[in-house]
Coordinates of C-alpha atoms in Angstrom, one line a residue:
Chain A
X1 CA 38.7 105.9 117.4
X2 CA 41.3 104.7 115.0
X3 CA 41.5 108.2 113.4
X4 CA 42.1 109.8 116.7
X5 CA 44.8 107.3 117.5
X6 CA 46.4 107.7 114.1
X7 CA 46.4 111.3 114.4
X8 CA 47.9 111.2 118.0
X9 CA 50.5 109.1 116.6
X10 CA 51.4 111.5 113.9
X11 CA 51.6 114.3 116.3
X12 CA 53.9 112.3 118.8
X13 CA 56.1 111.2 116.0
X14 CA 56.2 115.0 114.7
X15 CA 57.2 116.6 118.0
X16 CA 59.5 113.7 118.9
X17 CA 61.5 114.4 115.7
X18 CA 61.6 118.2 116.6
X19 CA 62.8 117.3 120.0
X20 CA 65.5 115.0 118.8
X21 CA 67.0 117.6 116.4
X22 CA 68.1 119.7 119.7
X23 CA 71.4 120.0 121.2
X24 CA 70.6 119.0 124.7
X25 CA 70.4 115.6 125.9
X26 CA 67.5 116.2 128.2
X27 CA 65.7 117.2 125.1
X28 CA 66.8 114.5 123.0
X29 CA 65.5 112.2 125.6
X30 CA 62.2 113.6 125.7
X31 CA 62.0 113.3 121.9
X32 CA 63.1 109.8 122.0
X33 CA 60.6 109.2 124.6
X34 CA 57.6 110.7 122.6
X35 CA 58.8 108.8 119.5
X36 CA 58.7 105.6 121.2
X37 CA 55.2 106.4 122.5
X38 CA 54.1 107.1 119.0
X39 CA 55.5 103.6 117.8
X40 CA 53.8 102.0 120.6
X41 CA 50.5 103.6 119.9
X42 CA 51.1 102.4 116.3
X43 CA 51.8 99.1 117.4
X44 CA 48.6 98.9 119.6
X45 CA 46.4 100.1 116.6
X46 CA 47.7 97.3 114.4
X47 CA 45.7 94.8 116.2
X48 CA 42.5 96.3 114.4
X49 CA 39.4 97.2 116.3
X50 CA 39.2 97.1 120.2
X51 CA 36.9 94.9 121.8
X52 CA 36.4 92.9 124.8
X53 CA 39.4 91.8 127.0
X54 CA 40.7 88.6 125.8
X55 CA 40.2 86.4 128.6
X56 CA 38.6 83.0 127.7
X57 CA 35.1 82.7 129.2
X58 CA 34.3 86.3 129.7
X59 CA 33.0 86.9 126.2
X60 CA 32.5 85.3 122.9
X61 CA 35.7 84.8 121.1
X62 CA 34.5 86.7 118.1
X63 CA 34.5 89.9 120.3
X64 CA 37.9 89.8 121.8
X65 CA 40.3 92.5 120.8
X66 CA 43.7 91.3 119.6
X67 CA 45.9 90.3 122.4
X68 CA 49.2 90.0 120.5
X69 CA 50.0 93.6 119.7
X70 CA 49.1 94.7 123.5
X71 CA 51.7 92.0 124.4
X72 CA 54.3 93.4 121.9
X73 CA 53.4 97.0 122.9
X74 CA 54.2 96.1 126.6
X75 CA 57.4 94.4 125.8
X76 CA 58.6 97.6 123.9
X77 CA 57.4 99.8 126.8
X78 CA 59.7 97.9 129.0
X79 CA 62.4 98.0 126.8
X80 CA 62.0 101.9 126.0
X81 CA 61.8 102.4 129.9
X82 CA 65.0 100.8 130.5
X83 CA 67.1 102.3 127.7
X84 CA 65.5 105.8 129.0
X85 CA 66.6 105.2 132.5
X86 CA 70.1 104.4 131.0
X87 CA 70.2 107.5 129.0
X88 CA 69.3 109.5 131.9
X89 CA 72.1 108.0 133.8
X90 CA 74.3 109.2 131.1
X91 CA 73.1 112.4 131.0
X92 CA 73.9 112.8 134.7
X93 CA 77.2 111.6 134.1
X94 CA 77.9 114.0 131.4
X95 CA 76.5 116.8 133.8
X96 CA 78.8 115.9 136.4
X97 CA 81.8 115.7 134.0
X98 CA 81.2 119.0 132.1
X99 CA 78.2 120.7 134.0
X100 CA 76.3 120.5 130.7
X101 CA 74.6 117.9 128.8
X102 CA 75.0 119.3 125.6
X103 CA 75.8 116.3 123.0
X104 CA 79.1 117.3 121.5
X105 CA 80.4 116.6 117.9
X106 CA 83.1 114.1 117.4
X107 CA 86.5 116.3 117.6
X108 CA 88.5 113.8 116.0
X109 CA 86.6 114.3 112.9
X110 CA 87.4 118.0 112.8
X111 CA 90.8 117.5 113.5
X112 CA 91.3 115.0 110.7
X113 CA 89.4 117.5 108.5
X114 CA 91.6 120.3 109.0
X115 CA 94.8 118.7 110.4
X116 CA 94.8 121.9 112.7
X117 CA 95.9 122.3 116.2
X118 CA 93.6 119.9 118.0
X119 CA 93.1 121.9 121.4
X120 CA 91.9 125.1 119.2
X121 CA 89.5 122.8 117.4
X122 CA 88.3 121.3 120.6
X123 CA 87.7 124.8 122.1
X124 CA 85.9 126.1 119.0
X125 CA 83.4 123.3 118.6
X126 CA 82.5 123.3 122.2
X127 CA 82.0 127.3 122.0
X128 CA 79.8 126.6 118.9
X129 CA 77.8 124.0 120.4
X130 CA 77.2 125.8 123.7
X131 CA 75.9 128.8 121.6
X132 CA 73.5 126.7 119.6
X133 CA 72.4 125.2 122.7
X134 CA 71.7 128.7 124.4
X135 CA 69.9 129.7 121.0
X136 CA 67.8 126.7 121.5
X137 CA 67.0 127.6 125.3
X138 CA 65.8 130.9 124.4
X139 CA 63.1 129.6 122.0
Chain B
X1 CA 68.9 67.5 119.2
X2 CA 66.2 70.2 119.1
X3 CA 66.2 70.5 123.0
X4 CA 70.0 72.2 122.4
X5 CA 68.5 75.2 120.4
X6 CA 67.7 77.3 123.1
X7 CA 70.9 76.8 125.1
X8 CA 73.1 79.4 123.5
X9 CA 70.7 82.1 124.9
X10 CA 69.6 80.4 128.1
X11 CA 73.0 79.3 129.3
X12 CA 74.6 82.8 128.9
X13 CA 71.6 84.2 130.6
X14 CA 71.8 82.0 133.6
X15 CA 75.6 82.6 133.7
X16 CA 74.8 86.4 133.9
X17 CA 72.7 85.8 136.9
X18 CA 74.9 83.8 138.4
X19 CA 77.6 86.5 137.8
X20 CA 75.6 89.1 139.4
X21 CA 75.2 86.9 142.6
X22 CA 78.9 86.4 142.7
X23 CA 79.6 90.2 142.2
X24 CA 82.2 90.1 144.9
X25 CA 84.3 87.1 143.8
X26 CA 85.9 88.0 140.4
X27 CA 87.6 84.5 140.0
X28 CA 84.2 82.9 140.5
X29 CA 82.7 85.2 137.8
X30 CA 85.3 84.2 135.5
X31 CA 85.0 80.7 135.9
X32 CA 81.4 81.0 135.2
X33 CA 81.4 83.1 132.2
X34 CA 84.4 81.2 130.6
X35 CA 82.1 77.9 131.3
X36 CA 79.0 79.5 129.9
X37 CA 80.9 80.6 126.7
X38 CA 82.7 77.5 126.5
X39 CA 79.2 75.6 126.6
X40 CA 78.0 78.1 123.7
X41 CA 80.9 76.8 121.6
X42 CA 80.2 73.2 122.1
X43 CA 76.5 73.5 121.7
X44 CA 76.9 75.6 118.4
X45 CA 79.4 73.1 117.1
X46 CA 77.1 70.1 117.7
X47 CA 74.3 72.1 116.0
X48 CA 76.5 73.1 113.2
X49 CA 77.5 69.4 112.3
X50 CA 73.8 68.2 112.7
X51 CA 72.3 70.9 110.9
X52 CA 74.6 70.6 108.0
X53 CA 74.1 66.8 107.8
X54 CA 70.4 66.4 108.5
X55 CA 68.7 69.9 107.4
X56 CA 67.5 72.7 109.7
X57 CA 66.4 72.5 113.2
X58 CA 63.3 73.9 114.7
X59 CA 61.9 74.1 118.2
X60 CA 58.8 75.9 119.3
X61 CA 59.3 77.8 122.8
X62 CA 56.9 76.6 125.5
X63 CA 55.4 74.1 123.0
X64 CA 53.1 76.2 121.2
X65 CA 52.6 75.3 117.5
X66 CA 54.4 77.6 115.1
X67 CA 52.6 81.0 114.1
X68 CA 51.4 81.1 117.8
X69 CA 54.4 80.5 119.8
X70 CA 57.9 81.8 119.6
X71 CA 59.9 79.9 116.8
X72 CA 63.6 79.0 117.3
X73 CA 65.2 77.6 114.1
X74 CA 68.8 77.0 113.2
X75 CA 69.6 76.5 109.5
X76 CA 72.8 76.6 108.0
X77 CA 73.4 80.3 108.1
X78 CA 72.4 80.6 111.7
X79 CA 74.7 77.7 112.8
X80 CA 77.7 79.0 111.1
X81 CA 77.2 82.5 112.6
X82 CA 76.7 81.0 116.1
X83 CA 79.7 78.8 115.7
X84 CA 81.9 81.7 114.6
X85 CA 80.5 84.3 117.2
X86 CA 80.6 82.0 120.4
X87 CA 84.3 81.1 119.4
X88 CA 85.1 85.0 119.1
X89 CA 83.4 85.7 122.5
X90 CA 85.1 83.2 124.1
X91 CA 88.5 84.4 123.0
X92 CA 87.8 87.7 123.6
X93 CA 86.6 87.3 127.1
X94 CA 90.0 85.3 127.9
X95 CA 91.9 88.4 126.2
X96 CA 89.7 91.0 128.4
X97 CA 90.8 88.7 131.6
X98 CA 94.5 88.7 130.5
X99 CA 94.3 92.6 129.9
X100 CA 92.7 93.0 133.3
X101 CA 91.5 96.7 132.8
X102 CA 87.7 97.1 132.7
X103 CA 87.2 93.3 133.4
X104 CA 88.8 93.6 136.8
X105 CA 87.9 96.9 137.8
X106 CA 83.9 96.6 137.3
X107 CA 81.7 93.8 138.5
X108 CA 79.3 94.7 135.8
X109 CA 81.7 93.5 133.1
X110 CA 81.2 89.8 133.1
X111 CA 77.4 89.6 133.7
X112 CA 76.9 92.3 130.6
X113 CA 79.3 90.4 128.5
X114 CA 77.3 87.5 129.0
X115 CA 74.1 89.2 128.2
X116 CA 75.7 90.5 124.9
X117 CA 76.5 86.9 124.0
X118 CA 73.1 85.7 124.9
X119 CA 71.7 88.6 122.7
X120 CA 73.9 87.8 119.7
X121 CA 73.0 84.1 119.7
X122 CA 69.2 85.0 120.2
X123 CA 69.5 87.1 117.1
X124 CA 70.7 84.1 115.2
X125 CA 68.4 81.6 116.1
X126 CA 65.0 83.5 116.3
X127 CA 62.3 82.8 113.7
X128 CA 60.2 85.5 114.8
X129 CA 60.5 89.2 113.8
X130 CA 59.4 90.7 117.1
X131 CA 61.9 88.3 119.1
X132 CA 64.4 89.3 116.7
X133 CA 63.7 92.9 118.1
X134 CA 64.1 91.7 121.7
X135 CA 67.3 89.9 120.8
X136 CA 68.7 93.1 119.1
X137 CA 67.8 95.1 122.4
X138 CA 69.2 92.6 124.4
X139 CA 72.5 92.9 122.7
X140 CA 72.2 96.7 122.2
X141 CA 71.6 97.5 126.0
X142 CA 74.5 95.1 126.9
X143 CA 76.5 97.1 124.2
X144 CA 75.6 100.5 125.6
X145 CA 77.0 99.5 129.1
X146 CA 80.2 98.0 127.8
X147 CA 80.8 101.1 125.7
X148 CA 80.4 103.6 128.6
X149 CA 81.6 101.2 131.5
X150 CA 84.7 103.4 132.3
X151 CA 82.6 106.7 132.3
X152 CA 85.4 108.8 130.7
X153 CA 84.4 112.0 129.1
X154 CA 85.2 110.6 125.6
X155 CA 83.1 107.5 126.2
X156 CA 80.1 109.5 127.8
X157 CA 80.2 111.8 124.5
X158 CA 80.2 109.1 122.0
X159 CA 77.9 106.8 124.2
X160 CA 75.2 109.5 124.0
X161 CA 75.1 109.7 120.1
X162 CA 75.4 105.7 119.9
X163 CA 72.5 105.1 122.6
X164 CA 70.2 107.8 120.9
X165 CA 70.9 106.4 117.3
X166 CA 70.4 102.9 118.2
X167 CA 67.4 104.0 120.1
X168 CA 65.9 105.8 116.9
X169 CA 66.6 102.7 114.9
X170 CA 64.8 100.5 117.4
X171 CA 61.8 102.8 117.3
X172 CA 61.7 102.3 113.6
X173 CA 61.9 98.8 114.1
X174 CA 58.8 99.0 116.3
X175 CA 57.1 101.1 113.7
X176 CA 58.0 98.7 111.0
X177 CA 56.7 95.6 113.1
X178 CA 53.5 97.5 113.8
X179 CA 52.8 98.0 109.9
X180 CA 53.9 94.5 108.9
X181 CA 51.5 93.3 111.5
X182 CA 48.7 95.4 110.6
X183 CA 49.2 94.4 107.0
X184 CA 49.6 90.4 107.5
X185 CA 48.4 89.7 110.9
X186 CA 51.7 87.8 111.9
X187 CA 55.2 88.5 113.0
X188 CA 56.3 85.0 112.8
X189 CA 59.0 85.0 109.9
X190 CA 58.0 81.5 108.1
X191 CA 54.3 82.7 108.3
X192 CA 55.1 86.3 106.8
X193 CA 57.0 84.6 104.2
X194 CA 53.8 83.0 103.0
X195 CA 51.8 86.2 103.3
X196 CA 54.1 88.8 101.7
X197 CA 53.2 87.6 98.3
X198 CA 49.7 88.4 98.9
X199 CA 50.4 92.1 99.7
X200 CA 50.5 94.6 96.8
X201 CA 53.8 95.5 95.5
X202 CA 54.1 99.1 96.8
X203 CA 53.3 97.9 100.2
X204 CA 55.8 95.1 100.1
X205 CA 58.7 97.3 98.6
X206 CA 57.8 99.6 101.5
X207 CA 58.4 97.0 104.1
X208 CA 61.6 95.8 102.4
X209 CA 62.9 99.2 102.3
X210 CA 62.0 100.1 106.0
X211 CA 63.8 96.8 107.2
X212 CA 66.8 97.6 105.2
X213 CA 66.8 101.2 106.7
X214 CA 66.5 99.5 110.2
X215 CA 69.1 96.8 109.8
X216 CA 71.4 99.1 107.8
X217 CA 71.9 101.5 110.9
X218 CA 73.1 98.4 112.8
X219 CA 75.3 97.0 110.1
X220 CA 76.8 100.5 109.3
X221 CA 75.5 100.9 105.8
X222 CA 76.1 104.0 103.8
X223 CA 74.6 106.6 104.7
X224 CA 73.8 105.2 108.1
X225 CA 77.2 104.4 109.4
X226 CA 78.3 107.6 110.8
X227 CA 77.8 106.7 114.2
X228 CA 80.2 103.8 114.1
X229 CA 83.7 105.1 113.6
X230 CA 82.9 107.7 116.3
X231 CA 81.7 105.2 119.1
X232 CA 83.5 102.0 118.5
X233 CA 87.0 103.4 119.2
X234 CA 86.2 104.6 122.5
X235 CA 84.8 101.3 124.0
X236 CA 87.5 99.5 126.3
X237 CA 90.1 97.6 124.1
X238 CA 88.7 94.1 124.0
X239 CA 85.2 95.2 123.8
X240 CA 86.0 97.1 120.6
X241 CA 87.1 93.7 119.2
X242 CA 83.7 92.2 119.8
X243 CA 81.7 95.1 118.7
X244 CA 83.7 95.3 115.2
X245 CA 83.8 91.6 114.8
X246 CA 80.1 90.9 115.8
X247 CA 77.7 93.4 116.0
X248 CA 77.6 94.7 112.7
X249 CA 77.6 91.4 111.4
X250 CA 74.5 90.8 113.1
X251 CA 72.7 93.5 111.4
X252 CA 74.2 92.0 107.9
X253 CA 72.8 88.8 109.1
X254 CA 69.3 90.2 109.6
X255 CA 69.4 92.0 106.1
X256 CA 70.3 88.7 104.4
X257 CA 67.8 86.7 106.5
X258 CA 64.9 89.4 105.9
X259 CA 65.6 90.0 102.3
X260 CA 65.9 86.3 101.3
X261 CA 63.2 85.1 103.4
X262 CA 60.5 87.6 103.7
X263 CA 60.1 89.0 100.4
X264 CA 59.6 87.6 97.0
X265 CA 62.1 88.4 94.2
X266 CA 60.2 91.4 92.8
X267 CA 60.4 93.0 96.3
X268 CA 64.2 92.5 96.9
X269 CA 66.2 95.5 96.5
X270 CA 68.8 94.3 94.4
X271 CA 69.8 97.5 92.5
X272 CA 69.5 99.7 95.5
X273 CA 71.7 97.3 97.8
X274 CA 74.2 97.3 94.9
X275 CA 74.4 101.2 95.0
X276 CA 74.6 101.3 98.6
X277 CA 77.2 98.5 99.0
X278 CA 79.3 100.3 96.5
X279 CA 79.0 103.5 98.4
X280 CA 79.6 101.8 101.6
X281 CA 82.9 100.4 100.4
X282 CA 84.2 103.6 98.8
X283 CA 83.4 106.0 101.7
X284 CA 84.6 103.6 104.2
X285 CA 87.9 103.0 102.9
X286 CA 88.3 106.6 102.1
X287 CA 87.4 107.5 105.7
X288 CA 90.1 105.0 106.8
X289 CA 92.9 106.6 104.8
X290 CA 92.2 109.7 106.5
X291 CA 92.5 108.8 109.9
X292 CA 95.6 109.0 112.1
X293 CA 93.9 106.7 115.1
X294 CA 94.5 103.2 114.4
X295 CA 91.2 101.9 116.0
X296 CA 89.5 104.7 114.0
X297 CA 91.3 103.7 111.0
X298 CA 90.3 99.8 111.3
X299 CA 86.4 101.2 112.4
X300 CA 86.0 103.1 109.1
X301 CA 87.4 100.1 107.5
X302 CA 84.8 97.8 108.9
X303 CA 82.2 99.9 107.2
X304 CA 84.0 99.4 103.8
X305 CA 83.6 95.7 104.4
X306 CA 80.3 95.6 105.2
X307 CA 79.8 96.9 101.5
X308 CA 81.3 93.6 100.1
X309 CA 78.8 91.4 102.0
X310 CA 76.1 93.6 101.0
X311 CA 77.3 93.4 97.2
X312 CA 77.2 89.7 97.4
X313 CA 73.7 89.4 98.8
X314 CA 72.6 92.2 96.3
X315 CA 73.1 89.9 93.3
X316 CA 70.6 87.1 94.6
X317 CA 72.4 84.5 93.0
X318 CA 73.8 81.4 94.2
X319 CA 77.4 82.5 93.9
X320 CA 76.7 85.9 95.2
X321 CA 75.0 84.8 98.3
X322 CA 77.6 82.1 99.0
X323 CA 80.5 84.7 98.7
X324 CA 78.7 87.1 101.1
X325 CA 78.1 84.1 103.7
X326 CA 82.0 83.2 103.0
X327 CA 82.8 86.9 103.6
X328 CA 80.8 87.4 106.5
X329 CA 82.7 84.3 108.5
X330 CA 86.0 85.6 107.3
X331 CA 85.4 89.1 108.3
X332 CA 84.3 88.3 111.8
X333 CA 87.4 86.4 112.8
X334 CA 90.0 88.6 110.7
X335 CA 88.5 91.9 112.2
X336 CA 88.4 90.6 115.5
X337 CA 92.0 89.4 115.3
X338 CA 93.0 92.9 114.2
X339 CA 91.3 94.7 116.8
X340 CA 93.0 92.5 119.5
X341 CA 96.3 93.3 117.8
X342 CA 95.6 97.0 118.2
X343 CA 95.0 96.2 121.9
X344 CA 98.3 94.7 121.9
X345 CA 100.0 97.7 120.3
X346 CA 98.4 100.1 122.6
X347 CA 99.5 98.1 125.5
X348 CA 103.1 97.8 124.1
X349 CA 103.3 101.4 123.0
X350 CA 100.8 103.2 125.3
X351 CA 99.1 104.9 122.3
X352 CA 97.5 103.7 119.1
X353 CA 98.3 106.9 117.2
X354 CA 100.1 106.4 113.7
X355 CA 102.0 109.8 114.2
X356 CA 103.4 108.5 117.5
X357 CA 104.2 104.8 117.6
X358 CA 106.7 103.2 115.3
X359 CA 109.2 100.4 115.1
X360 CA 107.4 97.8 116.7
X361 CA 108.8 95.3 114.3
X362 CA 112.2 95.5 116.4
X363 CA 110.9 95.9 120.0
X364 CA 107.9 93.3 119.9
X365 CA 108.4 91.2 116.5
X366 CA 105.6 88.8 117.9
X367 CA 102.9 91.7 117.6
X368 CA 104.1 92.4 114.0
X369 CA 103.7 88.5 113.2
X370 CA 100.2 88.6 114.6
X371 CA 99.3 91.8 112.9
X372 CA 100.7 90.6 109.5
X373 CA 98.5 87.7 109.0
X374 CA 95.0 89.0 109.4
X375 CA 96.3 92.3 107.7
X376 CA 97.4 90.4 104.5
X377 CA 94.1 88.5 104.9
X378 CA 91.8 91.4 104.9
X379 CA 93.8 93.1 102.2
X380 CA 92.7 90.3 99.8
X381 CA 96.2 88.7 99.2
X382 CA 96.3 85.2 98.1
X383 CA 96.6 82.6 99.8
X384 CA 94.5 84.3 102.7
X385 CA 90.8 83.8 103.3
X386 CA 90.2 87.2 102.2
X387 CA 91.4 86.3 98.6
X388 CA 89.2 83.4 98.4
X389 CA 86.2 85.5 99.7
X390 CA 86.8 88.6 97.4
X391 CA 87.5 86.2 94.4
X392 CA 84.1 84.3 95.1
X393 CA 82.3 88.0 95.2
X394 CA 84.2 89.3 92.1
X395 CA 83.4 86.1 90.3
X396 CA 79.8 86.1 91.3
X397 CA 79.6 89.9 90.1
X398 CA 81.1 89.1 86.6
X399 CA 78.7 86.1 86.2
X400 CA 75.7 88.6 86.8
X401 CA 77.5 91.2 84.7
X402 CA 77.4 93.8 87.2
X403 CA 80.6 95.4 85.7
X404 CA 80.6 98.8 87.8
X405 CA 80.4 97.0 91.3
X406 CA 83.2 94.6 90.4
X407 CA 85.3 97.6 89.4
X408 CA 84.5 99.4 92.5
X409 CA 85.4 96.2 94.5
X410 CA 88.6 95.8 93.1
X411 CA 89.6 99.4 93.5
X412 CA 88.5 99.6 97.3
X413 CA 90.6 96.5 97.6
X414 CA 93.7 98.1 96.2
X415 CA 93.0 101.0 98.6
X416 CA 92.6 98.5 101.5
X417 CA 96.3 97.3 100.7
X418 CA 97.3 101.0 101.0
X419 CA 95.6 101.4 104.3
X420 CA 97.3 98.3 105.5
X421 CA 100.4 99.4 104.3
X422 CA 100.0 102.7 105.9
X423 CA 99.6 101.1 109.3
X424 CA 102.6 98.8 108.7
X425 CA 105.0 101.3 107.6
X426 CA 103.9 103.8 110.4
X427 CA 103.5 101.5 113.4
X428 CA 105.7 98.7 112.6
X429 CA 108.5 100.1 110.7
X430 CA 110.4 103.3 111.2
X431 CA 111.1 104.9 114.7
X432 CA 108.9 105.7 117.4
X433 CA 108.1 109.6 117.3
X434 CA 107.5 110.2 120.8
X435 CA 109.6 109.9 123.6
X436 CA 107.1 108.7 126.1
X437 CA 106.0 105.9 123.5
X438 CA 109.6 104.8 123.2
X439 CA 110.4 104.6 126.9
X440 CA 107.1 102.5 127.3
X441 CA 108.2 100.2 124.2
X442 CA 111.6 99.7 126.2
X443 CA 110.4 99.6 129.6
X444 CA 108.8 96.5 131.6
X445 CA 105.7 98.2 131.5
X446 CA 105.5 97.7 127.7
X447 CA 105.7 93.9 128.1
X448 CA 102.2 92.4 126.9
X449 CA 100.7 89.9 129.3
X450 CA 101.0 86.2 127.9
X451 CA 97.3 85.5 128.2
X452 CA 96.6 88.5 125.9
X453 CA 99.3 87.5 123.2
X454 CA 98.1 84.0 123.7
X455 CA 94.3 84.9 123.2
X456 CA 95.3 87.1 120.1
X457 CA 97.4 84.0 118.8
X458 CA 94.6 81.7 118.8
X459 CA 92.2 84.2 116.8
X460 CA 94.9 84.6 114.2
X461 CA 95.3 80.9 114.1
X462 CA 91.5 80.6 113.4
X463 CA 91.6 83.0 110.6
X464 CA 94.8 81.0 109.2
X465 CA 92.4 77.7 109.4
X466 CA 89.8 79.6 107.3
X467 CA 92.5 79.6 104.7
X468 CA 93.4 76.0 105.1
X469 CA 89.8 74.9 105.1
X470 CA 88.6 77.5 102.4
X471 CA 87.4 74.6 100.3
X472 CA 85.2 72.9 102.4
X473 CA 83.8 76.3 104.0
X474 CA 83.1 77.6 100.5
X475 CA 81.2 74.5 99.6
X476 CA 79.2 74.9 102.9
X477 CA 78.7 78.6 102.0
X478 CA 77.0 77.3 98.6
X479 CA 74.7 75.1 100.2
X480 CA 73.8 77.7 102.6
X481 CA 73.3 80.1 99.8
X482 CA 71.1 77.4 98.1
X483 CA 69.0 77.0 101.1
X484 CA 68.5 80.8 101.2
X485 CA 67.4 81.0 97.7
X486 CA 64.6 78.3 98.4
X487 CA 62.9 79.8 101.5
X488 CA 60.0 77.4 100.9
X489 CA 61.9 74.6 102.7
X490 CA 62.3 76.9 105.6
X491 CA 58.7 77.9 105.9
X492 CA 57.7 74.3 105.5
X493 CA 60.0 73.0 108.2
X494 CA 58.9 75.8 110.8
X495 CA 55.1 75.7 110.1
X496 CA 54.6 72.0 109.3
X497 CA 57.4 70.4 111.1
X498 CA 58.9 68.5 108.1
X499 CA 60.4 68.9 104.6

């Protein structure tokens, strides 16, 4: 059981990391979600072997599964849920502004790096980001 | 007295709830927020005085004994952080009300700001690693909302990367917690301190590194700082001041706490932290030199100064940690003051670009004076508090014969002076290089509201008080460092309720 959970956890982390490296916020969001699930499963397995539900009087105390990681996992699920909802709202806002949810680079950085005409830099970096996102979409 | 401990968290949260109810009445919201934050200041000062006299105070939430319940503990470090942070939160709110921009446009501002205050306080007083995670999240979620409050394209863009990076750091925090719980069976910091010596040294070092990485993202350590200069400048004016002054320092606090309390000396990452500190200082200040935008310049500059604090901690000596604690307190006040002044410059000139603004010394000498004091202090010129902090850190470095880092820190100090001089000569001297800016500076619109100037003056005055009371504050920092180097006392008080 633990091996299976550990394996599942590894798969979630791996796929989550892959999704995080994409350009589009919608994919990054899925990546964050997957990684969050991986972390929560890890938290759940940290309590050791599963057992009876830990309610006093229903089973001998020695058979109880550890309730603390369950409580911790529940808290972290709620928090991840809230933040994911916020990110979705942000993605929607971004879509309303630019009709896209590509995560853009910091233009000021490039501007400082080259001290060039800033409008041109903005255009070029937007263009490159869109192309990268389109490439990823084709995959 | 122990009943006071949860108040810095509970009062702002209650205030936030009331502010939501009073969403339509901005005046009521303001009264509630100011009252809640004032109560925080009073409670923190009482706690500070009592803790310094009688030793640390502990309370167990819900009355459950230590390893089971949630421990709330205030020792000297937590007490001083509470006092400084509550003062800054209060005056920045006054400033935001005076500015009237986001604060008066959005009903969400006041409640979210109070949640931020509660999250910051909770991070300082918690004695439980998982609760620290919850406190961080409270603070971060509030900061996400405040950062993107206007919904402008720039804010949405930088908000996306800020939220995603914070989320990844939080995921790593959960991972670290899961592994630590699996290895030790506890998340209570005092109990962890007793159990980590039983772990094998490899596991211990792994945990130590994992926690440094998690808190390093929040503190803005090299190489994890890249999100900071990108996102902070886009936040509404007053909010940037709170972020710059407080949020990174909560990360630094967590690094200091976890390194000194949780890990025995052989798992403390002295050398690694020294290298990271040196790189953070250099990269931060070089980044600041290259910028044209005042806020981005100061944001890079925060990163550079985080390096000084980590440098003090990394020595793991009494003098080093005392210097770090002093520097954290100094930096919170001075950096907040600088960002508030940048807000004034922006109001006055309508821009914060070095290449456009100029000649403020003549058009608004008051702003120039308000900038000069914190700028000189942060550059480390005597007799300001920045000098005392840097002097203490360099002295501690020499004592430990860490010559390289001492040389780096002195070099970075020189570069800091260069940054401040560059700001001064571009923004305050010379001529405005932009007709729009010039017109605004001369017109009625460029006159800064008195509440904003007053709030900034108070914060600048506090930074001067740090200079006047540098002696007592430094001896307090030494007592704090002595506590931090003897974690047995913390463990004893939390677990067995007495020293």
